[in-house]
mmCIF file with all atom_site columns, C-alpha atoms in Angstrom:
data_model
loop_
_atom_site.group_PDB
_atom_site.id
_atom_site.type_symbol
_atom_site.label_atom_id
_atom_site.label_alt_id
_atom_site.label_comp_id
_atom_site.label_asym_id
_atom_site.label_entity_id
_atom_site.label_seq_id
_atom_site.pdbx_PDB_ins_code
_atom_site.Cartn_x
_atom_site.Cartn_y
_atom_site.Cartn_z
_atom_site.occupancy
_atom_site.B_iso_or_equiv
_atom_site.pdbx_formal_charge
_atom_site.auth_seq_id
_atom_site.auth_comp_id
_atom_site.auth_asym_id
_atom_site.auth_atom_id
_atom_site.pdbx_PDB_model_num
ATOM 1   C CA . UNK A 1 1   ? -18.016 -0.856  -7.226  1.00 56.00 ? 1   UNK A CA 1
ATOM 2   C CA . UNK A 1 2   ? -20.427 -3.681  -5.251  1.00 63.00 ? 2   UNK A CA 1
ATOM 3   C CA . UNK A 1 3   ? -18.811 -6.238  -3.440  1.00 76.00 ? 3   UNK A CA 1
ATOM 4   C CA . UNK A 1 4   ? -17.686 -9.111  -5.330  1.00 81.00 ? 4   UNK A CA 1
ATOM 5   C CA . UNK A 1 5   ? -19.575 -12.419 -5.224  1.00 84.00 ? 5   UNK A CA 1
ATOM 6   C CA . UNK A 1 6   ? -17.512 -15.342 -3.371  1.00 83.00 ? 6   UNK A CA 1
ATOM 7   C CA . UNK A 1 7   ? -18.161 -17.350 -6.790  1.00 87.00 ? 7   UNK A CA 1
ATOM 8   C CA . UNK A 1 8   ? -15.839 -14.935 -9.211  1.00 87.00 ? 8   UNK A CA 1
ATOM 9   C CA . UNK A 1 9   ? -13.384 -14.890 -5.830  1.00 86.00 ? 9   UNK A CA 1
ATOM 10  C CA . UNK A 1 10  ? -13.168 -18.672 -6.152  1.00 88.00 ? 10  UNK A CA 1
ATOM 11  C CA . UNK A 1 11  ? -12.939 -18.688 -10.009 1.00 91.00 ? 11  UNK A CA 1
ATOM 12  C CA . UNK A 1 12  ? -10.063 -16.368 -9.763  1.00 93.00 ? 12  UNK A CA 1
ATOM 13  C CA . UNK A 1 13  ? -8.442  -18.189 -7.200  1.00 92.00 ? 13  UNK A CA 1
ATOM 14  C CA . UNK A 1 14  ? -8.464  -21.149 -9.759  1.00 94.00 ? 14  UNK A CA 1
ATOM 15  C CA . UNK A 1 15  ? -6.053  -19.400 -11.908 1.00 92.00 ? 15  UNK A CA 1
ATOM 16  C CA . UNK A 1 16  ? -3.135  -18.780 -10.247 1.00 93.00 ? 16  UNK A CA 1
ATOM 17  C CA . UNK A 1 17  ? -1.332  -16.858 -13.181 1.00 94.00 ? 17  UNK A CA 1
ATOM 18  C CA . UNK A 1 18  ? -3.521  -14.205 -12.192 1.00 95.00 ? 18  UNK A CA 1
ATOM 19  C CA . UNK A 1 19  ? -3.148  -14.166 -8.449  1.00 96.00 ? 19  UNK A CA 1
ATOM 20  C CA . UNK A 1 20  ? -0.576  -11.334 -7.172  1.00 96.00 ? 20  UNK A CA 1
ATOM 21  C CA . UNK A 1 21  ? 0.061   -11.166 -3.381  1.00 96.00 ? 21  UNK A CA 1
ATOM 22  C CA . UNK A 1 22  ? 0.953   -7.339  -2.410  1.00 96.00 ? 22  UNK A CA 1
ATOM 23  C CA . UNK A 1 23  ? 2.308   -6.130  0.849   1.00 94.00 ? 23  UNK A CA 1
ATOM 24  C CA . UNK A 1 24  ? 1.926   -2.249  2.040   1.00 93.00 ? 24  UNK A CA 1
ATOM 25  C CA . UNK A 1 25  ? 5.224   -1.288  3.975   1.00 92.00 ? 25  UNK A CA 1
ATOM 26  C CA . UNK A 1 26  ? 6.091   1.954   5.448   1.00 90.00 ? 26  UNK A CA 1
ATOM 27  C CA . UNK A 1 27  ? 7.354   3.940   8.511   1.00 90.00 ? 27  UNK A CA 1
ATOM 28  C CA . UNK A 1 28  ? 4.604   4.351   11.142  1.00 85.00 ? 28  UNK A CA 1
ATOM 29  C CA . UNK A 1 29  ? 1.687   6.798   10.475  1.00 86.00 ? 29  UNK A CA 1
ATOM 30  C CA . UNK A 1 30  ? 2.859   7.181   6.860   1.00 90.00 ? 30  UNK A CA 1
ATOM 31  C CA . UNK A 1 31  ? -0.423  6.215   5.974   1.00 86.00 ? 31  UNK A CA 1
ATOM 32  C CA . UNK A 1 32  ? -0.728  2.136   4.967   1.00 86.00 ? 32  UNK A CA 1
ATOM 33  C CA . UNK A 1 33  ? -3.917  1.529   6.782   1.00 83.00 ? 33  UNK A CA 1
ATOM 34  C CA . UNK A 1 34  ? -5.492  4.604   5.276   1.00 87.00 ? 34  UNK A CA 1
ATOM 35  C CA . UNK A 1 35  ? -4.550  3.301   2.203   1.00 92.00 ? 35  UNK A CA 1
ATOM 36  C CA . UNK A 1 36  ? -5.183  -0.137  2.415   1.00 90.00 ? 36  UNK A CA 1
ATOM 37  C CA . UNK A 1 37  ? -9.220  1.064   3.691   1.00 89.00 ? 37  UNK A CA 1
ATOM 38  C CA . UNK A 1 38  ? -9.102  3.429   0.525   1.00 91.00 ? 38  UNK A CA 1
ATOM 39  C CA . UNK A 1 39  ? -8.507  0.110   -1.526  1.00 92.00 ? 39  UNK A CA 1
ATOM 40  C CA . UNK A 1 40  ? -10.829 -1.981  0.277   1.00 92.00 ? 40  UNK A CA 1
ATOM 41  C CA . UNK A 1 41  ? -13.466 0.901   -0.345  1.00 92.00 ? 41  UNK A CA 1
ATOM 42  C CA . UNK A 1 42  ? -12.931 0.573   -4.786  1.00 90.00 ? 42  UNK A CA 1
ATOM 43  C CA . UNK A 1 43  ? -13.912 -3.078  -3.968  1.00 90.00 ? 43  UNK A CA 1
ATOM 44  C CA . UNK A 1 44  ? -17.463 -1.840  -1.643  1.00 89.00 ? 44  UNK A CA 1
ATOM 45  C CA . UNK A 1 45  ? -16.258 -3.578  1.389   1.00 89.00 ? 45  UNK A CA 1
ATOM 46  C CA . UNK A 1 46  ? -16.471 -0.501  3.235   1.00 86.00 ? 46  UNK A CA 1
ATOM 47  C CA . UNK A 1 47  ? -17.541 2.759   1.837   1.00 89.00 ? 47  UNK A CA 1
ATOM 48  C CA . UNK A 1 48  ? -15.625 5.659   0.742   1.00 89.00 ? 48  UNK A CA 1
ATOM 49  C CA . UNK A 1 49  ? -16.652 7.991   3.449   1.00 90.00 ? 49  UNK A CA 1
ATOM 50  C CA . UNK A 1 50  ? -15.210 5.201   5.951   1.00 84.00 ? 50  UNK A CA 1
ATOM 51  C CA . UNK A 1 51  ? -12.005 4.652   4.120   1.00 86.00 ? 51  UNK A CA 1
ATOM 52  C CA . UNK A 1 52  ? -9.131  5.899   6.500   1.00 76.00 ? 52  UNK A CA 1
ATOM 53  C CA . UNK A 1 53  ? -11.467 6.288   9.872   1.00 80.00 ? 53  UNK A CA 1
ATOM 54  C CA . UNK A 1 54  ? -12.248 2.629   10.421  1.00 74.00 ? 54  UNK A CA 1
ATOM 55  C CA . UNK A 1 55  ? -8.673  0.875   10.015  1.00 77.00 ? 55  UNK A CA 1
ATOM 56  C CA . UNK A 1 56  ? -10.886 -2.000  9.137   1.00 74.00 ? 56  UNK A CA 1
ATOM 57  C CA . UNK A 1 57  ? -7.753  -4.491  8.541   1.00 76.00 ? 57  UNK A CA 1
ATOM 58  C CA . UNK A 1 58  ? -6.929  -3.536  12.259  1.00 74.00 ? 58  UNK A CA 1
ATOM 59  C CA . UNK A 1 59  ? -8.879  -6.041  14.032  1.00 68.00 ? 59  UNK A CA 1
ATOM 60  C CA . UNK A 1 60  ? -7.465  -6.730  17.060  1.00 68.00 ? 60  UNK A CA 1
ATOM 61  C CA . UNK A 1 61  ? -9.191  -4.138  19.878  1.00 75.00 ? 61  UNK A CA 1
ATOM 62  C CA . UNK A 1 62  ? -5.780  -2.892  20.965  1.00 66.00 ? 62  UNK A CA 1
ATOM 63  C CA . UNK A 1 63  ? -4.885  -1.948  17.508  1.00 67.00 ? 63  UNK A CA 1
ATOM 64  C CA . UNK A 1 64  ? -8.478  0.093   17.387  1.00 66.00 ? 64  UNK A CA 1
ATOM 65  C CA . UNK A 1 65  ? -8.037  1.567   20.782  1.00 72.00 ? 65  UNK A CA 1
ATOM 66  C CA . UNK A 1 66  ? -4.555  2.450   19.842  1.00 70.00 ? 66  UNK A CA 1
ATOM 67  C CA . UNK A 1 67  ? -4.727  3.596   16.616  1.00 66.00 ? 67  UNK A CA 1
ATOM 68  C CA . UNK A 1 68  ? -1.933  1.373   15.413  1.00 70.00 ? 68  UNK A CA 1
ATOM 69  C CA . UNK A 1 69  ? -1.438  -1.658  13.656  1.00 68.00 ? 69  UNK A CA 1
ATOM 70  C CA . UNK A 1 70  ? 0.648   -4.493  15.528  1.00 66.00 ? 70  UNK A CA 1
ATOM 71  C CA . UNK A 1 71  ? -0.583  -7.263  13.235  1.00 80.00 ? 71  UNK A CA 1
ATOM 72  C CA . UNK A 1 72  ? -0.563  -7.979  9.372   1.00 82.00 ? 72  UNK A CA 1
ATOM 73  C CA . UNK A 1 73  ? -3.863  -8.850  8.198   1.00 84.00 ? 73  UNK A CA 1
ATOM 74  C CA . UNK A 1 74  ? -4.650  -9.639  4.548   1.00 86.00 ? 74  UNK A CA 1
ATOM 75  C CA . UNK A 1 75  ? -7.728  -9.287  2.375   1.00 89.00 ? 75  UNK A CA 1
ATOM 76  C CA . UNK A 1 76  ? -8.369  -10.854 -1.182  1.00 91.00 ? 76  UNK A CA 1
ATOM 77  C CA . UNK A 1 77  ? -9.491  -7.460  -3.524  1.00 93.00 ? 77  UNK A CA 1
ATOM 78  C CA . UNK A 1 78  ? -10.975 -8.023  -7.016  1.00 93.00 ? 78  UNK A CA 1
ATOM 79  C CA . UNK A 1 79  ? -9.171  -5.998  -9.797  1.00 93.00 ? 79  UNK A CA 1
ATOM 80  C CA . UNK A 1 80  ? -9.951  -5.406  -13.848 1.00 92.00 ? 80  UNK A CA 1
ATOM 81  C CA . UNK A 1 81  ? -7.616  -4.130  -16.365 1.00 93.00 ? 81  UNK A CA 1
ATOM 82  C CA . UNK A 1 82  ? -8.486  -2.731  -19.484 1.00 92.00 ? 82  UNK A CA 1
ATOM 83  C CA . UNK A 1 83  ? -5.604  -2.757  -22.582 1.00 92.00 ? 83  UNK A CA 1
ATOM 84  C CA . UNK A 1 84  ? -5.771  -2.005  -25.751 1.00 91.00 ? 84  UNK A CA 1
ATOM 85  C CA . UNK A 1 85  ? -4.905  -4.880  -28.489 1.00 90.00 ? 85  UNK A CA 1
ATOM 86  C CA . UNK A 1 86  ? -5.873  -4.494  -31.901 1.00 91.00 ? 86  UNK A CA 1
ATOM 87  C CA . UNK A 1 87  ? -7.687  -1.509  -31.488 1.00 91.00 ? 87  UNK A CA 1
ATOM 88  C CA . UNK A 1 88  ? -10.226 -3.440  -29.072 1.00 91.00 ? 88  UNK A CA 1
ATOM 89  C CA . UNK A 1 89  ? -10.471 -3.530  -25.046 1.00 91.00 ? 89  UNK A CA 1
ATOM 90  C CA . UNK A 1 90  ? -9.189  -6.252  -23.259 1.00 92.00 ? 90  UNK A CA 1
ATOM 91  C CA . UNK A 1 91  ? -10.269 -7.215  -20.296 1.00 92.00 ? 91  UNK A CA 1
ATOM 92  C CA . UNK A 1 92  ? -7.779  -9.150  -17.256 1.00 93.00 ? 92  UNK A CA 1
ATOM 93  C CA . UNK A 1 93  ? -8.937  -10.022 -13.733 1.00 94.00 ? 93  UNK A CA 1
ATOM 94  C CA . UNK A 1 94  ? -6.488  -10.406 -11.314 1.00 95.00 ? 94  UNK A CA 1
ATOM 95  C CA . UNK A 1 95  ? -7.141  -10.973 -7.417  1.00 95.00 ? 95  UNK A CA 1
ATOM 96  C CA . UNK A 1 96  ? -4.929  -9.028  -5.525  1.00 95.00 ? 96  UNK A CA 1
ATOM 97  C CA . UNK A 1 97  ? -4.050  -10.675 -1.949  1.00 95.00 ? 97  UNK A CA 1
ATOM 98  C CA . UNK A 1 98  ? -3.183  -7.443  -0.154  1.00 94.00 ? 98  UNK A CA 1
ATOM 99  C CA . UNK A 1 99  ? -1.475  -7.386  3.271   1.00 92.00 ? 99  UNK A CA 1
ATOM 100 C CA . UNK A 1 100 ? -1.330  -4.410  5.565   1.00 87.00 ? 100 UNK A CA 1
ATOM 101 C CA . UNK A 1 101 ? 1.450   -4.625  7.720   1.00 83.00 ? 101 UNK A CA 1
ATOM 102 C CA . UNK A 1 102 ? 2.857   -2.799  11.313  1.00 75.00 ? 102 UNK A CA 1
ATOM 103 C CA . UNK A 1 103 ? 4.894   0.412   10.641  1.00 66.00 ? 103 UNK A CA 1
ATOM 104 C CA . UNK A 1 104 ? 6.678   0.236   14.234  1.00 69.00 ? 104 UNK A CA 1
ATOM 105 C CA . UNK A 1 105 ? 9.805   -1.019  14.719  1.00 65.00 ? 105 UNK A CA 1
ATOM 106 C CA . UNK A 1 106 ? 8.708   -3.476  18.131  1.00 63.00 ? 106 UNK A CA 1
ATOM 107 C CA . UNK A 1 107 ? 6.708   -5.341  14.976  1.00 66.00 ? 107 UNK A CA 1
ATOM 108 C CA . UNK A 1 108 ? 9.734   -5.873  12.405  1.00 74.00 ? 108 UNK A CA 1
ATOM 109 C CA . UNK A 1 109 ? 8.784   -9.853  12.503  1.00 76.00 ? 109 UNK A CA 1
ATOM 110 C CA . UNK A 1 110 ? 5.491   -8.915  11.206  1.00 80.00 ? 110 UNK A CA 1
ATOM 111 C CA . UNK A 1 111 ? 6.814   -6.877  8.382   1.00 78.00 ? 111 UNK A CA 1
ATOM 112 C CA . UNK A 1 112 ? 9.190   -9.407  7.509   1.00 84.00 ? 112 UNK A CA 1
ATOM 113 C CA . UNK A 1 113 ? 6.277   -12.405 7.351   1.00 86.00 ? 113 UNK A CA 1
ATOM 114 C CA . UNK A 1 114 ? 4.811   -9.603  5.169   1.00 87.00 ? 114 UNK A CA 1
ATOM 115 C CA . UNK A 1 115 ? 7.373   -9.480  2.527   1.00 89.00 ? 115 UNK A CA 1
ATOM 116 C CA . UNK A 1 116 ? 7.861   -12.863 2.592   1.00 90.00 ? 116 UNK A CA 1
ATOM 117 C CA . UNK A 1 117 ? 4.651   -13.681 1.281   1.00 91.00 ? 117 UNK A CA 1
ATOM 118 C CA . UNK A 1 118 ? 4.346   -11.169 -1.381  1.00 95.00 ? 118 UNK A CA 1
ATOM 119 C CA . UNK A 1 119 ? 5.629   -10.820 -4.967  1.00 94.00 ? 119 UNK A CA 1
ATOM 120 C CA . UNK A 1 120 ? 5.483   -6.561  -4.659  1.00 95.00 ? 120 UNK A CA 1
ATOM 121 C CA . UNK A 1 121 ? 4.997   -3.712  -2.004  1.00 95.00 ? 121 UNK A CA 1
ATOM 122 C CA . UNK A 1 122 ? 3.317   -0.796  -2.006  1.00 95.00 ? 122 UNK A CA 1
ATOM 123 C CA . UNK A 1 123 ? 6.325   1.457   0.144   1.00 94.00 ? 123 UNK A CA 1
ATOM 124 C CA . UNK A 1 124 ? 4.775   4.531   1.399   1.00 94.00 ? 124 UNK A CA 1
ATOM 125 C CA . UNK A 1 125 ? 6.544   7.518   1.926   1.00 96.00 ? 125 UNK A CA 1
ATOM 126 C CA . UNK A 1 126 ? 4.868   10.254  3.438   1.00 97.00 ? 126 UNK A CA 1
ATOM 127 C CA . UNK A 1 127 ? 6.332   13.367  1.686   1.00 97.00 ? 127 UNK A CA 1
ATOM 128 C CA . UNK A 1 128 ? 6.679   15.826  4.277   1.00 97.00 ? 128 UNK A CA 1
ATOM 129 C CA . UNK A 1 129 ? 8.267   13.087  7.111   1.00 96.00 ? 129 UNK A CA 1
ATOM 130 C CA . UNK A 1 130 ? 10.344  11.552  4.293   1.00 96.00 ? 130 UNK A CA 1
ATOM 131 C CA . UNK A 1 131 ? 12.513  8.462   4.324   1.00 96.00 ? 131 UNK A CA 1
ATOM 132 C CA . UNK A 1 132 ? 12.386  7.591   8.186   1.00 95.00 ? 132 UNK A CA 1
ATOM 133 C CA . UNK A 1 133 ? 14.530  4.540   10.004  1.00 92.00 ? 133 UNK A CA 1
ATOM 134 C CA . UNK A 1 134 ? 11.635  1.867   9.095   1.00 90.00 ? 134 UNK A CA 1
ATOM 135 C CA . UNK A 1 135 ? 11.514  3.491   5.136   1.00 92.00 ? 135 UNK A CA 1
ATOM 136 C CA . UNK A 1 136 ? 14.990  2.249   5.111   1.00 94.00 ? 136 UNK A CA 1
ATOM 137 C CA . UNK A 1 137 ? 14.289  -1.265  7.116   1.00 91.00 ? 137 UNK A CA 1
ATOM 138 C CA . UNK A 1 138 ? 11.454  -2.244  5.065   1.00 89.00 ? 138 UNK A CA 1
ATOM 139 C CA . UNK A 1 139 ? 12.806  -1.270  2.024   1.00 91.00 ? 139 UNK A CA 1
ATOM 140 C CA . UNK A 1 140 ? 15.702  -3.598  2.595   1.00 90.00 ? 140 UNK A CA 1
ATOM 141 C CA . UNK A 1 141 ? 13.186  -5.872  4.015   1.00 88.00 ? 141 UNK A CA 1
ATOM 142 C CA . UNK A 1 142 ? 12.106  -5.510  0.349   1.00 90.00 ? 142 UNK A CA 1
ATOM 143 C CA . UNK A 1 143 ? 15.350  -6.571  -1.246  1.00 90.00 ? 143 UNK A CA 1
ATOM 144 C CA . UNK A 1 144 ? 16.082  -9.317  1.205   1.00 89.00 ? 144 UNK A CA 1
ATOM 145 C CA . UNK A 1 145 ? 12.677  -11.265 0.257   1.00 90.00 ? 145 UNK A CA 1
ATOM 146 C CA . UNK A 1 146 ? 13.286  -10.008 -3.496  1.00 93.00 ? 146 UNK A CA 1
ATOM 147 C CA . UNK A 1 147 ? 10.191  -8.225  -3.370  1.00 94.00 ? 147 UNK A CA 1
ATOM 148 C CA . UNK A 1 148 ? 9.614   -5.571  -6.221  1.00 93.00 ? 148 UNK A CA 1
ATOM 149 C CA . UNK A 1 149 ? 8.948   -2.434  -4.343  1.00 94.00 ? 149 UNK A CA 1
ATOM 150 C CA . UNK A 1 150 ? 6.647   0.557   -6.259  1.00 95.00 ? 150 UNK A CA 1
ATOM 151 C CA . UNK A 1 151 ? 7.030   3.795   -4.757  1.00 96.00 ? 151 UNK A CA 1
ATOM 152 C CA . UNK A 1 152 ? 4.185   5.418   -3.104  1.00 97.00 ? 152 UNK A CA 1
ATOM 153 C CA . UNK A 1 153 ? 4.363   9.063   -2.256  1.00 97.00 ? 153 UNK A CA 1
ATOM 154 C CA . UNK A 1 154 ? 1.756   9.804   0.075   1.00 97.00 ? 154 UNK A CA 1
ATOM 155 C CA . UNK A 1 155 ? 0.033   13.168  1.881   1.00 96.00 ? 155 UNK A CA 1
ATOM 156 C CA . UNK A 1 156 ? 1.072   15.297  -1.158  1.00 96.00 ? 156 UNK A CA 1
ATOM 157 C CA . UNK A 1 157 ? -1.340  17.664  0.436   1.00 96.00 ? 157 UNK A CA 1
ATOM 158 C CA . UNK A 1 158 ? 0.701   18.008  3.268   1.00 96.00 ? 158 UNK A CA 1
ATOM 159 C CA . UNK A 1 159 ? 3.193   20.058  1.218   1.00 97.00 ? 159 UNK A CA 1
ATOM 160 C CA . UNK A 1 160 ? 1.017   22.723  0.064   1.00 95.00 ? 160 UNK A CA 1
ATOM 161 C CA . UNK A 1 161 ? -1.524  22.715  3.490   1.00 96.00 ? 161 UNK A CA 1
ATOM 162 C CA . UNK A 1 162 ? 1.356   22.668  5.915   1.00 96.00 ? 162 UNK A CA 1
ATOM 163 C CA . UNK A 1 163 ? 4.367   23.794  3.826   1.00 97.00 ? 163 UNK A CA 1
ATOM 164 C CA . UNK A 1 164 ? 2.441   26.168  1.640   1.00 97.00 ? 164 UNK A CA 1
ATOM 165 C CA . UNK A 1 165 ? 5.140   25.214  -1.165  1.00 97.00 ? 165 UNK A CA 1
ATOM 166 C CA . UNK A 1 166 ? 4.401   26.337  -4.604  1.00 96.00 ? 166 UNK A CA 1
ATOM 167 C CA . UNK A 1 167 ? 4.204   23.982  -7.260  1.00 96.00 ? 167 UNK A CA 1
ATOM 168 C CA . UNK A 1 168 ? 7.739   24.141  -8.162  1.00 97.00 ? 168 UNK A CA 1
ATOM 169 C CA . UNK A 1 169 ? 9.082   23.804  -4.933  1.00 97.00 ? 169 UNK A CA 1
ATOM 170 C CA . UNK A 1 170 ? 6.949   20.934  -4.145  1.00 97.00 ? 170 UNK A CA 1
ATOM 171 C CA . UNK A 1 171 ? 8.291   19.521  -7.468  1.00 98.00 ? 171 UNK A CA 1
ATOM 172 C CA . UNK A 1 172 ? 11.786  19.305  -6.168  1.00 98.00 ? 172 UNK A CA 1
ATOM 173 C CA . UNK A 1 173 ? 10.764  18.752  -2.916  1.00 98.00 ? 173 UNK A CA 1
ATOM 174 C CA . UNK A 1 174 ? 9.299   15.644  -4.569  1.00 98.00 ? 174 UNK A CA 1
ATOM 175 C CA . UNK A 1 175 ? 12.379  14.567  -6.643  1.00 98.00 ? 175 UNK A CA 1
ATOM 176 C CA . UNK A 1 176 ? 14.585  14.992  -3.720  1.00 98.00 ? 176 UNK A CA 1
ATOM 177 C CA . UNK A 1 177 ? 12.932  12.689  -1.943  1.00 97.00 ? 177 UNK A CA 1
ATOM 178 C CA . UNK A 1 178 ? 12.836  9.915   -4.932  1.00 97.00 ? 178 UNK A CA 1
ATOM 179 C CA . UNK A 1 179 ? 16.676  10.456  -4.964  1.00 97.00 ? 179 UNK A CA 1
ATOM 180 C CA . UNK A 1 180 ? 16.525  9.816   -1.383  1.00 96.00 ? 180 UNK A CA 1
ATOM 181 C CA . UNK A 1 181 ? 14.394  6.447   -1.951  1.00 96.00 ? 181 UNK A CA 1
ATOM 182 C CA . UNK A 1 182 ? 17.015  5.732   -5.068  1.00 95.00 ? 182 UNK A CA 1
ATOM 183 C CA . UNK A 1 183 ? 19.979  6.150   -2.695  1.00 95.00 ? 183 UNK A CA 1
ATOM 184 C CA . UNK A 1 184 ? 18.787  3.788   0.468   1.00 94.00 ? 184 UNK A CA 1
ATOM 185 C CA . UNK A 1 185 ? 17.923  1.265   -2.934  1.00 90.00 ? 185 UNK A CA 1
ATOM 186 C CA . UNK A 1 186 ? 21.087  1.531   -3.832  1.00 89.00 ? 186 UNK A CA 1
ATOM 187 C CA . UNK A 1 187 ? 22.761  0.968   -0.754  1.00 79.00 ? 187 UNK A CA 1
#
């Protein structure tokens, strides 16, 4: 997808009904940067053979020379949804403020200024680590700022590379881990 011109940016911006501001929250190295390039990539801000190598939301040089991030940083992404009413396509634009935020504990503030800002997260749990000390902190962080959380299970590969699981193990593997998610939620 080519970059979107500043003009539609603006005109979107005009209608706020449309607007949703999303935060990406997760235990460190569970994979929100990766994602977050991955996104910025369906939008042609970077391309897809740099999405997840150039942390491009990590701007500081410390972050880049350290490979983590220690700052939220936002972007504005464009995004088009197609429903069906009537039997015809539909067609809604949205602009989707997304934030990528710290996964280390020393940067909790961060997360929190995160959350606060946003109407959902993307919560990233990396499937073979599973629901690690900042899962559970940002996930309250979640429920604190009433921030509707949607589950992302991340590095599914991991359980058949590493773990060599077979699809029914990996299955519930998998649900396990939702329960696990469910139960901190629940808490």
């Amino acid at each position: 997808m080519p970059i979107v011109p500043p003009a539609k940016l603006a005109q979107l911006q005009r209608n706020s009904g449309n607007i949703r501001n999303v935060c990406v929250l997760a235990h460190v190295d569970h994979g929100k940067t990766t994602l977050s390039d991955a996104l910025l990539a369906t939008n042609g801000i970077i391309s897809n053979k740099l999405a997840g190598k150039i942390r491009y939301l990590d701007s500081r040089e410390d972050e880049q020379e350290r490979g983590i991030t220690m700052e939220s940083s936002g972007i504005s992404l464009y995004y088009r949804l197609l429903q069906k009413q009537n039997n015809e396509d539909v067609a809604s634009e949205f602009l989707v403020n997304l934030i990528d935020s710290p996964g280390h504990v020393d940067f909790a503030s961060e997360v929190a200024s995160a959350a606060r800002l946003s109407d959902g997260a993307l919560v990233l749990v990396d499937v073979v680590e599973g629901v690690c000390t900042q899962t559970v902190s940002v996930l309250h962080q979640a429920w604190v700022e009433n921030v509707r959380p949607v589950l992302f299970l991340n590095k599914l590969d991991r359980l058949i590379v590493e773990w060599r699981l077979t699809p029914s193990e990996a299955y519930v593997h998998v649900q396990q881990l939702v329960e696990q998610v469910n139960a901190v939620l629940a808490g």
